[in-house]
PDB file of C-alpha atoms in Angstrom:
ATOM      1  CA  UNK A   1      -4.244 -19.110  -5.684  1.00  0.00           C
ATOM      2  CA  UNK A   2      -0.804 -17.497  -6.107  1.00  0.00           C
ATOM      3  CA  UNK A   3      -0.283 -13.595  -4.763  1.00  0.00           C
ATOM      4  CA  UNK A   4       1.337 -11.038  -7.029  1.00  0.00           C
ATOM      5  CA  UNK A   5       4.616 -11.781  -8.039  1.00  0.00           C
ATOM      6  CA  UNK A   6       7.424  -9.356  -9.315  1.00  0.00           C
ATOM      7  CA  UNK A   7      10.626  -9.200 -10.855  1.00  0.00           C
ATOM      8  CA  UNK A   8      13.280  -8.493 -10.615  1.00  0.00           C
ATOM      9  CA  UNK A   9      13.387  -8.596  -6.638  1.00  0.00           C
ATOM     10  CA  UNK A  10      16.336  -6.570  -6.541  1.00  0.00           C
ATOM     11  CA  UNK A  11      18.135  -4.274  -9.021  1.00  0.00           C
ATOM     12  CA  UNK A  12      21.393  -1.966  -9.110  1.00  0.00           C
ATOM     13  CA  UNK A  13      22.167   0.313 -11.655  1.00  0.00           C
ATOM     14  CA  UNK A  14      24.372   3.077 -13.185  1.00  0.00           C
ATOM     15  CA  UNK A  15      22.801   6.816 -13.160  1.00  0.00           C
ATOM     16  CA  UNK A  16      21.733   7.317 -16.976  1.00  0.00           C
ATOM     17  CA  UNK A  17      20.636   3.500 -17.475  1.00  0.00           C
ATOM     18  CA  UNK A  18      17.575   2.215 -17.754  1.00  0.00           C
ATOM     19  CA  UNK A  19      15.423  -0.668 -16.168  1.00  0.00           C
ATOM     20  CA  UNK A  20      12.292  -2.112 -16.601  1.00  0.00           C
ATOM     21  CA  UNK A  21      10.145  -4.101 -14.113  1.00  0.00           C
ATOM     22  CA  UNK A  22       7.660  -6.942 -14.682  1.00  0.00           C
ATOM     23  CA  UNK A  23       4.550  -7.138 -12.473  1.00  0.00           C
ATOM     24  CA  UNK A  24       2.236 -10.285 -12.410  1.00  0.00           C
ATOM     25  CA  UNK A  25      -1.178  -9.848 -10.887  1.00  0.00           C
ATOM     26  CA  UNK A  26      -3.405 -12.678  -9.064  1.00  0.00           C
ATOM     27  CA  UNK A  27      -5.169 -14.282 -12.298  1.00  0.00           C
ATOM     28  CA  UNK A  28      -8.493 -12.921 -11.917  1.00  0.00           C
ATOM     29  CA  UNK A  29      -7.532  -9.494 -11.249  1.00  0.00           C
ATOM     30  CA  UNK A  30      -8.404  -6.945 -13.890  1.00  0.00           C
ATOM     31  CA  UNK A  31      -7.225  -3.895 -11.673  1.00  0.00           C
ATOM     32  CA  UNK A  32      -3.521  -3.072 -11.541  1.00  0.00           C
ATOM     33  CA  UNK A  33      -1.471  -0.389  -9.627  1.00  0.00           C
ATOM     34  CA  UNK A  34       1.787   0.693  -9.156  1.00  0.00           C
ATOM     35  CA  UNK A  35       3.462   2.263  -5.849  1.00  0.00           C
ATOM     36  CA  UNK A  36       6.686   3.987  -4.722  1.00  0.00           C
ATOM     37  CA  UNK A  37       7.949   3.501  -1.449  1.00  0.00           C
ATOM     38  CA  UNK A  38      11.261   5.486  -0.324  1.00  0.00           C
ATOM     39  CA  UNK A  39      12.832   4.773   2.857  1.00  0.00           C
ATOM     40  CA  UNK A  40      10.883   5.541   6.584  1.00  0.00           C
ATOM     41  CA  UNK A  41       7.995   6.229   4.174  1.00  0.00           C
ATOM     42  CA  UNK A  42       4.257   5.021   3.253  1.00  0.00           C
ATOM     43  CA  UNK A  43       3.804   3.696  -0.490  1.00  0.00           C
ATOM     44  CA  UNK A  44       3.321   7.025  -2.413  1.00  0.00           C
ATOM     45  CA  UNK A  45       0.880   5.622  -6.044  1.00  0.00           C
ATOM     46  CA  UNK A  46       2.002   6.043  -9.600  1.00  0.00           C
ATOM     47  CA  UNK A  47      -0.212   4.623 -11.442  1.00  0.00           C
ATOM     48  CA  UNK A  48      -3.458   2.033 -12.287  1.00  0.00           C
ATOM     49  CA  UNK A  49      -4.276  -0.225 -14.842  1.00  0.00           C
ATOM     50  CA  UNK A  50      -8.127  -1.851 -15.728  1.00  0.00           C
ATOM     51  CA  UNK A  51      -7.421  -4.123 -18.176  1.00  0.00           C
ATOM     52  CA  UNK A  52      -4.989  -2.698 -20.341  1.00  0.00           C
ATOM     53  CA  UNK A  53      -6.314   1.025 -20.609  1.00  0.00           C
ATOM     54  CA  UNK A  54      -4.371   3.379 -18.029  1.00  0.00           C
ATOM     55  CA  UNK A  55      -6.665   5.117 -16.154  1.00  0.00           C
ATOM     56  CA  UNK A  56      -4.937   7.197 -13.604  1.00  0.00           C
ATOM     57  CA  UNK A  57      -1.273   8.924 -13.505  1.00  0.00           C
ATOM     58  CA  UNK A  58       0.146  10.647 -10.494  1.00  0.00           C
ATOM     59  CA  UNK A  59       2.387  13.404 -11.072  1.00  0.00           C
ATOM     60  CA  UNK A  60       4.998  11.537  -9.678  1.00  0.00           C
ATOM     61  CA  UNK A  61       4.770   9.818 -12.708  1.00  0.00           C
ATOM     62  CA  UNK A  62       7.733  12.060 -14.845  1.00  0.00           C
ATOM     63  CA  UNK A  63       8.163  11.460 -18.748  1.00  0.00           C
ATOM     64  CA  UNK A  64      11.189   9.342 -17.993  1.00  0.00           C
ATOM     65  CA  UNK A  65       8.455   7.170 -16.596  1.00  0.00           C
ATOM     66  CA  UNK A  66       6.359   4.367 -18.128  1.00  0.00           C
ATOM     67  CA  UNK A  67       3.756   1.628 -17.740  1.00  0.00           C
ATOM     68  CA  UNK A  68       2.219  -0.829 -19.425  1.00  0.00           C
ATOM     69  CA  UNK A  69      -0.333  -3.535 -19.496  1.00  0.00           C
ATOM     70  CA  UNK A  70      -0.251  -4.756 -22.898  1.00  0.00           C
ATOM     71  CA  UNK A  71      -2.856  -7.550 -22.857  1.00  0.00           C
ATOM     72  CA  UNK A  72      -4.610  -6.902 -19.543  1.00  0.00           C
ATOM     73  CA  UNK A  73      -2.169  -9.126 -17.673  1.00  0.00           C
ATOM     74  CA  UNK A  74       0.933  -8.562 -16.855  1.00  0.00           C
ATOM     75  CA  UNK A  75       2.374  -5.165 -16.279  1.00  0.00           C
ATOM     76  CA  UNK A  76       5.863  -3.818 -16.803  1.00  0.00           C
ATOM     77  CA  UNK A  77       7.340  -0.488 -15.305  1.00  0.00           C
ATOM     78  CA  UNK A  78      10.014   1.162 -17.050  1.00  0.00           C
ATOM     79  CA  UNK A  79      12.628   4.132 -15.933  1.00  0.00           C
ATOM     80  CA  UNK A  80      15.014   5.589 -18.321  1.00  0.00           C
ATOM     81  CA  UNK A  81      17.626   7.307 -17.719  1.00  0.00           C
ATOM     82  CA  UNK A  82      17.510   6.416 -14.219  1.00  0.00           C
ATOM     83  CA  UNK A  83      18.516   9.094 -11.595  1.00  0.00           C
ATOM     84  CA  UNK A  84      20.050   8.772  -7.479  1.00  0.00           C
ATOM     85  CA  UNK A  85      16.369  10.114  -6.666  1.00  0.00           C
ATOM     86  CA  UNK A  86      14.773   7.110  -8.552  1.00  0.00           C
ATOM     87  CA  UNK A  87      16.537   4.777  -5.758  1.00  0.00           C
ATOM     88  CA  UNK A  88      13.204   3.263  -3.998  1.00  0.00           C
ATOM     89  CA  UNK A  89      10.934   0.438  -3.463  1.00  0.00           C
ATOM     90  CA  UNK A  90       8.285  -0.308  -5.979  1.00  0.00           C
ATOM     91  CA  UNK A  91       5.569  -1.819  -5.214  1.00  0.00           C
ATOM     92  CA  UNK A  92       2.831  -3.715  -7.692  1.00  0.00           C
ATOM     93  CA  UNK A  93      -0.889  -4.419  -6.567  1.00  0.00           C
ATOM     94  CA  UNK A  94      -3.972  -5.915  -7.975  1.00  0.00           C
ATOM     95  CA  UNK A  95      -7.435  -6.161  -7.053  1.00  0.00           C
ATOM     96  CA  UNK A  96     -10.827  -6.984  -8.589  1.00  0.00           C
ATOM     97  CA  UNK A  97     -13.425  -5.081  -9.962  1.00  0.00           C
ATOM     98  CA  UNK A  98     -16.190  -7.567  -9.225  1.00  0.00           C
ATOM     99  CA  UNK A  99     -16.260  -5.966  -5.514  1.00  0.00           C
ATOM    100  CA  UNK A 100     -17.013  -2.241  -5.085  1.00  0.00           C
ATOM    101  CA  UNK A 101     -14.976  -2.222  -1.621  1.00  0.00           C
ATOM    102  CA  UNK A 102     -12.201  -3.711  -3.209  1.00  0.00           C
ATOM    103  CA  UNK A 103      -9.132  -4.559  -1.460  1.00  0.00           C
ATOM    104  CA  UNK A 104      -5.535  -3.780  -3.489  1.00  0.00           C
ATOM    105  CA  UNK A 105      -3.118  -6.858  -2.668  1.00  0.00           C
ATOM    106  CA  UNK A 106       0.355  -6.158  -2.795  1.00  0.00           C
ATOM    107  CA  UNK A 107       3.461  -7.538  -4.264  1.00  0.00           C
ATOM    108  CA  UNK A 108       7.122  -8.248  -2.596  1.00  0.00           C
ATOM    109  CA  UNK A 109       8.342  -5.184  -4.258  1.00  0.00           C
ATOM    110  CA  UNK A 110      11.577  -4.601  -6.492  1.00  0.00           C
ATOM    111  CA  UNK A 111      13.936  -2.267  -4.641  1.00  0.00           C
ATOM    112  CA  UNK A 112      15.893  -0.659  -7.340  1.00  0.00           C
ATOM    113  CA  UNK A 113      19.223   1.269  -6.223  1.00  0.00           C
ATOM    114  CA  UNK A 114      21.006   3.812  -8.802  1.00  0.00           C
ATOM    115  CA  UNK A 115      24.383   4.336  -8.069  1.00  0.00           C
TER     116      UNK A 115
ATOM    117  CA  UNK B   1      -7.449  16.189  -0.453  1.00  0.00           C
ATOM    118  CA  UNK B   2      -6.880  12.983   1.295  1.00  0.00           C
ATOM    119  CA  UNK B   3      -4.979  12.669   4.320  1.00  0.00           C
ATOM    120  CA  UNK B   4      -3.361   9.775   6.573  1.00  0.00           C
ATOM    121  CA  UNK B   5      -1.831  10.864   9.222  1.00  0.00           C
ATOM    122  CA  UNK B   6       0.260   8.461  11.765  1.00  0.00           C
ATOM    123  CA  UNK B   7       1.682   9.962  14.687  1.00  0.00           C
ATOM    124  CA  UNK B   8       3.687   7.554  16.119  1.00  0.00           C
ATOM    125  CA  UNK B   9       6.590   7.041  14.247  1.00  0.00           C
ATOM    126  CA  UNK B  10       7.969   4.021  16.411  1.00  0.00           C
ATOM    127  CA  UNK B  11       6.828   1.842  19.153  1.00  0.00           C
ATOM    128  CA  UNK B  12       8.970  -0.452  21.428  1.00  0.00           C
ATOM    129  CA  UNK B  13       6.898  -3.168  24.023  1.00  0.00           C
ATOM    130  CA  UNK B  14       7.880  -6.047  25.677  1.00  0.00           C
ATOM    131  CA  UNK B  15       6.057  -9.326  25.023  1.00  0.00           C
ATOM    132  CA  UNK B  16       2.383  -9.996  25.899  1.00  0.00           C
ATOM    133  CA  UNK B  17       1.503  -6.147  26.222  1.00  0.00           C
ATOM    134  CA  UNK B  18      -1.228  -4.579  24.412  1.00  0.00           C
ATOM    135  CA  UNK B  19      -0.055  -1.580  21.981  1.00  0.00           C
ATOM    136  CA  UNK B  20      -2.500   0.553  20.255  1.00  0.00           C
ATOM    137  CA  UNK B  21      -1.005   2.439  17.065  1.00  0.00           C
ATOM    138  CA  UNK B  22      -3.104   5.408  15.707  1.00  0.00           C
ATOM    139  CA  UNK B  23      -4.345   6.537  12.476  1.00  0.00           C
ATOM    140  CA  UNK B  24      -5.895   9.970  11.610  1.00  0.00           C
ATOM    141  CA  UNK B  25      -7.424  10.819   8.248  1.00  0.00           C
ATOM    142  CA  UNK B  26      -9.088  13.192   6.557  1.00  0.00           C
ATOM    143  CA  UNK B  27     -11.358  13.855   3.684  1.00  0.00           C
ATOM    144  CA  UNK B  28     -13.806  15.250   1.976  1.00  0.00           C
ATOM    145  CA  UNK B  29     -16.000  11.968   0.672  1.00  0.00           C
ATOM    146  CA  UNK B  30     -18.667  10.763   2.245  1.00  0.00           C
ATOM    147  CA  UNK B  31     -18.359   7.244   1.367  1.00  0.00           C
ATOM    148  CA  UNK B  32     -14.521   6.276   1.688  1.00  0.00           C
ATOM    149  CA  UNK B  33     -12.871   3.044   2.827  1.00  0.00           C
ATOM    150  CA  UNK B  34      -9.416   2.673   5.550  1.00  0.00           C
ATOM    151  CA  UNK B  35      -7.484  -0.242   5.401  1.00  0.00           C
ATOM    152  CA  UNK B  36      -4.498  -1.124   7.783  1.00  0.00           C
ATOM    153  CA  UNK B  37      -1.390  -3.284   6.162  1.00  0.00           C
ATOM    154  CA  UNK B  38       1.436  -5.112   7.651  1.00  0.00           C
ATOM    155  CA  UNK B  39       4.737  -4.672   6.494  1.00  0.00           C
ATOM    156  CA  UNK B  40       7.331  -7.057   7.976  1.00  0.00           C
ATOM    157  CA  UNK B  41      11.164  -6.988   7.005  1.00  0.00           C
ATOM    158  CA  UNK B  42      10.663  -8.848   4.162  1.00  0.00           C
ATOM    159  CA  UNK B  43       9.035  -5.685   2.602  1.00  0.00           C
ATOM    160  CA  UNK B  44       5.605  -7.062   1.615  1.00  0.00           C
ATOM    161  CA  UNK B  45       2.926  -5.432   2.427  1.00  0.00           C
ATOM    162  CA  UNK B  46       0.146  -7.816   4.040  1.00  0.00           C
ATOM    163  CA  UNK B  47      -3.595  -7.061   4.033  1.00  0.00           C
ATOM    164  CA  UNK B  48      -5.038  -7.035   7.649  1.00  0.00           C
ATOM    165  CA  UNK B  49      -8.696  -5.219   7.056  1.00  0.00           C
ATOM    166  CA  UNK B  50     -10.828  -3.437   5.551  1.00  0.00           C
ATOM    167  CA  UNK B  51     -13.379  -0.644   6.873  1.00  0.00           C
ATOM    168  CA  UNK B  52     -16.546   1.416   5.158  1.00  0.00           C
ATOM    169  CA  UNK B  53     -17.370   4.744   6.033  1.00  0.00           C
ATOM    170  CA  UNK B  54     -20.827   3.569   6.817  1.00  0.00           C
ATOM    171  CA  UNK B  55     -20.343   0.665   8.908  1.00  0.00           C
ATOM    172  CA  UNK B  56     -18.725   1.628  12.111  1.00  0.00           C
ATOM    173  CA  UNK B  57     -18.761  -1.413  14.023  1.00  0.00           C
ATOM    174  CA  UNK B  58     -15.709  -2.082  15.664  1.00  0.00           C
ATOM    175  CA  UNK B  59     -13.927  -5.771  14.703  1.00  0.00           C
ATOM    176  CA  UNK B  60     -12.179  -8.019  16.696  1.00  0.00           C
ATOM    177  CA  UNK B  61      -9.749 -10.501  14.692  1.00  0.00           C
ATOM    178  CA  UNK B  62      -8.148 -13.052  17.554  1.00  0.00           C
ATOM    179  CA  UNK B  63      -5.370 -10.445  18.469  1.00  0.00           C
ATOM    180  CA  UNK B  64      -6.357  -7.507  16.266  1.00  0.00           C
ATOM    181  CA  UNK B  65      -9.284  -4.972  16.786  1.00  0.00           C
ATOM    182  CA  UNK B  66      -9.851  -1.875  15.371  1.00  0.00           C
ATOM    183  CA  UNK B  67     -11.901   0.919  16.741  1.00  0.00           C
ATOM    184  CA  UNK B  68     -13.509   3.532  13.774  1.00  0.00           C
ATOM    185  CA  UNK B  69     -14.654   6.667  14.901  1.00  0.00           C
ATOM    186  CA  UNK B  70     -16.633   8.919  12.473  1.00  0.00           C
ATOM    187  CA  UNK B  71     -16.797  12.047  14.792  1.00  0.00           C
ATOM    188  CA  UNK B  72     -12.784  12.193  15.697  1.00  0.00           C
ATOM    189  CA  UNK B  73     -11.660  10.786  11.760  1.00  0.00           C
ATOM    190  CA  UNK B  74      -9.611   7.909  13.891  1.00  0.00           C
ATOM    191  CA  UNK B  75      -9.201   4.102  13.026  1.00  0.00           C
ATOM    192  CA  UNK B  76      -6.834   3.018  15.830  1.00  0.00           C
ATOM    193  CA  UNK B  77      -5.565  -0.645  15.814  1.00  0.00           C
ATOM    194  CA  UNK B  78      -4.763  -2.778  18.964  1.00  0.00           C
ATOM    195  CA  UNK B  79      -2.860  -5.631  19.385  1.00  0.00           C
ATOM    196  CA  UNK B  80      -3.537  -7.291  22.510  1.00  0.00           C
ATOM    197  CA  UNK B  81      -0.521  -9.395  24.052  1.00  0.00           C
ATOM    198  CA  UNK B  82       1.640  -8.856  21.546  1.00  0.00           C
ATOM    199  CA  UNK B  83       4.179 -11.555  20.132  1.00  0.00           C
ATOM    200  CA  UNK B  84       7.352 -10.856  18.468  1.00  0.00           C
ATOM    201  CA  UNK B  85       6.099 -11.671  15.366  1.00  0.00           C
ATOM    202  CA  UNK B  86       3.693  -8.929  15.321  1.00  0.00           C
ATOM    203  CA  UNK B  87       7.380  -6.553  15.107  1.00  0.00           C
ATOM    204  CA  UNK B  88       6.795  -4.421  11.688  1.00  0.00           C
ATOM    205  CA  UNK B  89       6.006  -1.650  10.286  1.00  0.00           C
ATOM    206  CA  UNK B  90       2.071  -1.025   9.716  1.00  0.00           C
ATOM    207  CA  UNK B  91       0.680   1.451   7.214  1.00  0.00           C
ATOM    208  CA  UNK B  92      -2.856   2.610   7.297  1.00  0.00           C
ATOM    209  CA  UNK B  93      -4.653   4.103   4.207  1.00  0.00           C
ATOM    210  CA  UNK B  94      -7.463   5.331   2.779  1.00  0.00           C
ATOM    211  CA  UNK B  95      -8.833   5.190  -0.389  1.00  0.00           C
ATOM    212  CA  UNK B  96     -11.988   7.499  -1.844  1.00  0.00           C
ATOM    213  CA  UNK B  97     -15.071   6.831  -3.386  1.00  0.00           C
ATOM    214  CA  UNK B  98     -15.415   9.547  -6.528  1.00  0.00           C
ATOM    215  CA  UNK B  99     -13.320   7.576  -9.210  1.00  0.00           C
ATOM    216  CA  UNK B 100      -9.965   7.909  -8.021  1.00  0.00           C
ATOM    217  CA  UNK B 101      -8.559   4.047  -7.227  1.00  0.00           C
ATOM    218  CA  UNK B 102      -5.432   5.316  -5.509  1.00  0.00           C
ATOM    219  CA  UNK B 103      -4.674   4.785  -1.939  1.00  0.00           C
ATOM    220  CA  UNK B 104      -3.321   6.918   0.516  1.00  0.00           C
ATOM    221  CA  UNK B 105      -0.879   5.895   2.826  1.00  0.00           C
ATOM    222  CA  UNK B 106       0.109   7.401   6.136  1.00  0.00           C
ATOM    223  CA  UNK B 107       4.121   7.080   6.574  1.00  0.00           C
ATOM    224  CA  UNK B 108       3.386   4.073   9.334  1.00  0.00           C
ATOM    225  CA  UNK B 109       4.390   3.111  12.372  1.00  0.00           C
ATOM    226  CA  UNK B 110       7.288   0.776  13.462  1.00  0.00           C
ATOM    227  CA  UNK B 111       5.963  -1.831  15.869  1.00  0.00           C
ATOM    228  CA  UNK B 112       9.012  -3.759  17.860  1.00  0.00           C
ATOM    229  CA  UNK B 113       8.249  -6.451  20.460  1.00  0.00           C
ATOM    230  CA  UNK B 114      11.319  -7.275  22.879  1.00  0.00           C
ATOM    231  CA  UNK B 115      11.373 -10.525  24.258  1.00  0.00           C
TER     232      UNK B 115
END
């Protein structure tokens, strides 16, 4: 049974460019989420996923902002136009419906850096 | 509103003591669920447990327990004899029980064991 994977691990980029990161859930996980973490600080939520509909958006969520979950798998997060402020840790996690007191499982993270 | 509130911002103890890190929430459900995570330097954040609102027994895992107290909104974690492997930071969070999937994260507390 793997964990949740992500890529890229790590990313650098140029203010004004944008990225896009891939998020791959434990395979019988139908519930997705993404998470920010900034430095000396708990994971701060984005967004969440069941199946492919998106449910719930924070409004840390900006327009330059977007998620997907195409075909209820896989998820990919995308930033354009990437700002200094964007520079964090984000953080993917899946869980399953099947259990009311469901537990969110975490991924390594891809800490992106805009310079 | 939910809130996590961690206290301790950083911990320092010399092998085989027993440290005790706090958590304080609040909220307005009355059926909610706290969960504590691990998060060593490799940045993943590891599952450690799980607590209802309604169940306040207190669990013992090996080296972990956790005390849940209703009446002062506190799930405290122990580590007894600590090992410096137990050196991280750990988050502890709360999620609701009216819809919203989101967790809330306290900021955490860094845990290091000297030698």
């Amino acid at each position: 049974d793997t964990g949740v994977s992500q890529n890229p691990r790590h990313k650098i980029t140029k203010r004004g460019q944008n990225v896009t990161f891939r998020c791959d859930p434990i395979s019988e996980h139908n519930r997705l989420y993404w998470y920010r973490q900034t430095l000396g600080q708990g994971p701060e939520f984005l967004t969440y996923f069941q199946n492919e509909a998106q449910l719930e958006k924070s409004r840390l969520l900006s327009d330059r902002f977007s998620a997907e979950r195409p075909k209820g798998s896989f998820s990919t997060l995308e930033i354009q136009r990437t700002e200094q402020g964007d520079s964090a840790m984000y953080l993917c996690a899946s869980s399953s419906r099947a259990l009311k007191e469901e537990t969110q499982y975490f991924g390594p993270g891809t800490r992106l850096l805009v310079l | 509103a939910q809130k996590v509130t961690q206290a301790q911002t950083e911990i320092s103890v010399v092998e085989k003591e027993d440290v005790t890190l706090d958590c304080v929430y609040e909220t307005r459900d009355t059926t909610y669920y706290l969960f504590w995570y691990k998060q060593p330097p490799s940045g993943e954040l590891v599952f450690l447990i799980r607590r209802n609102s309604f169940d306040e027994q207190n669990e013992i895992s090996g080296r972990y327990s956790w005390n849940f107290q209703k009446s002062t909104s506190s799930f405290n974690f122990t580590i007894t004899a600590s090992q410096v492997v137990d050196s991280a930071v750990y988050f502890c969070a709360l999620r609701g029980d009216t819809g919203r999937r989101a967790l809330t994260f306290g900021s955490g507390t860094r845990l290091q064991v000297q030698p």
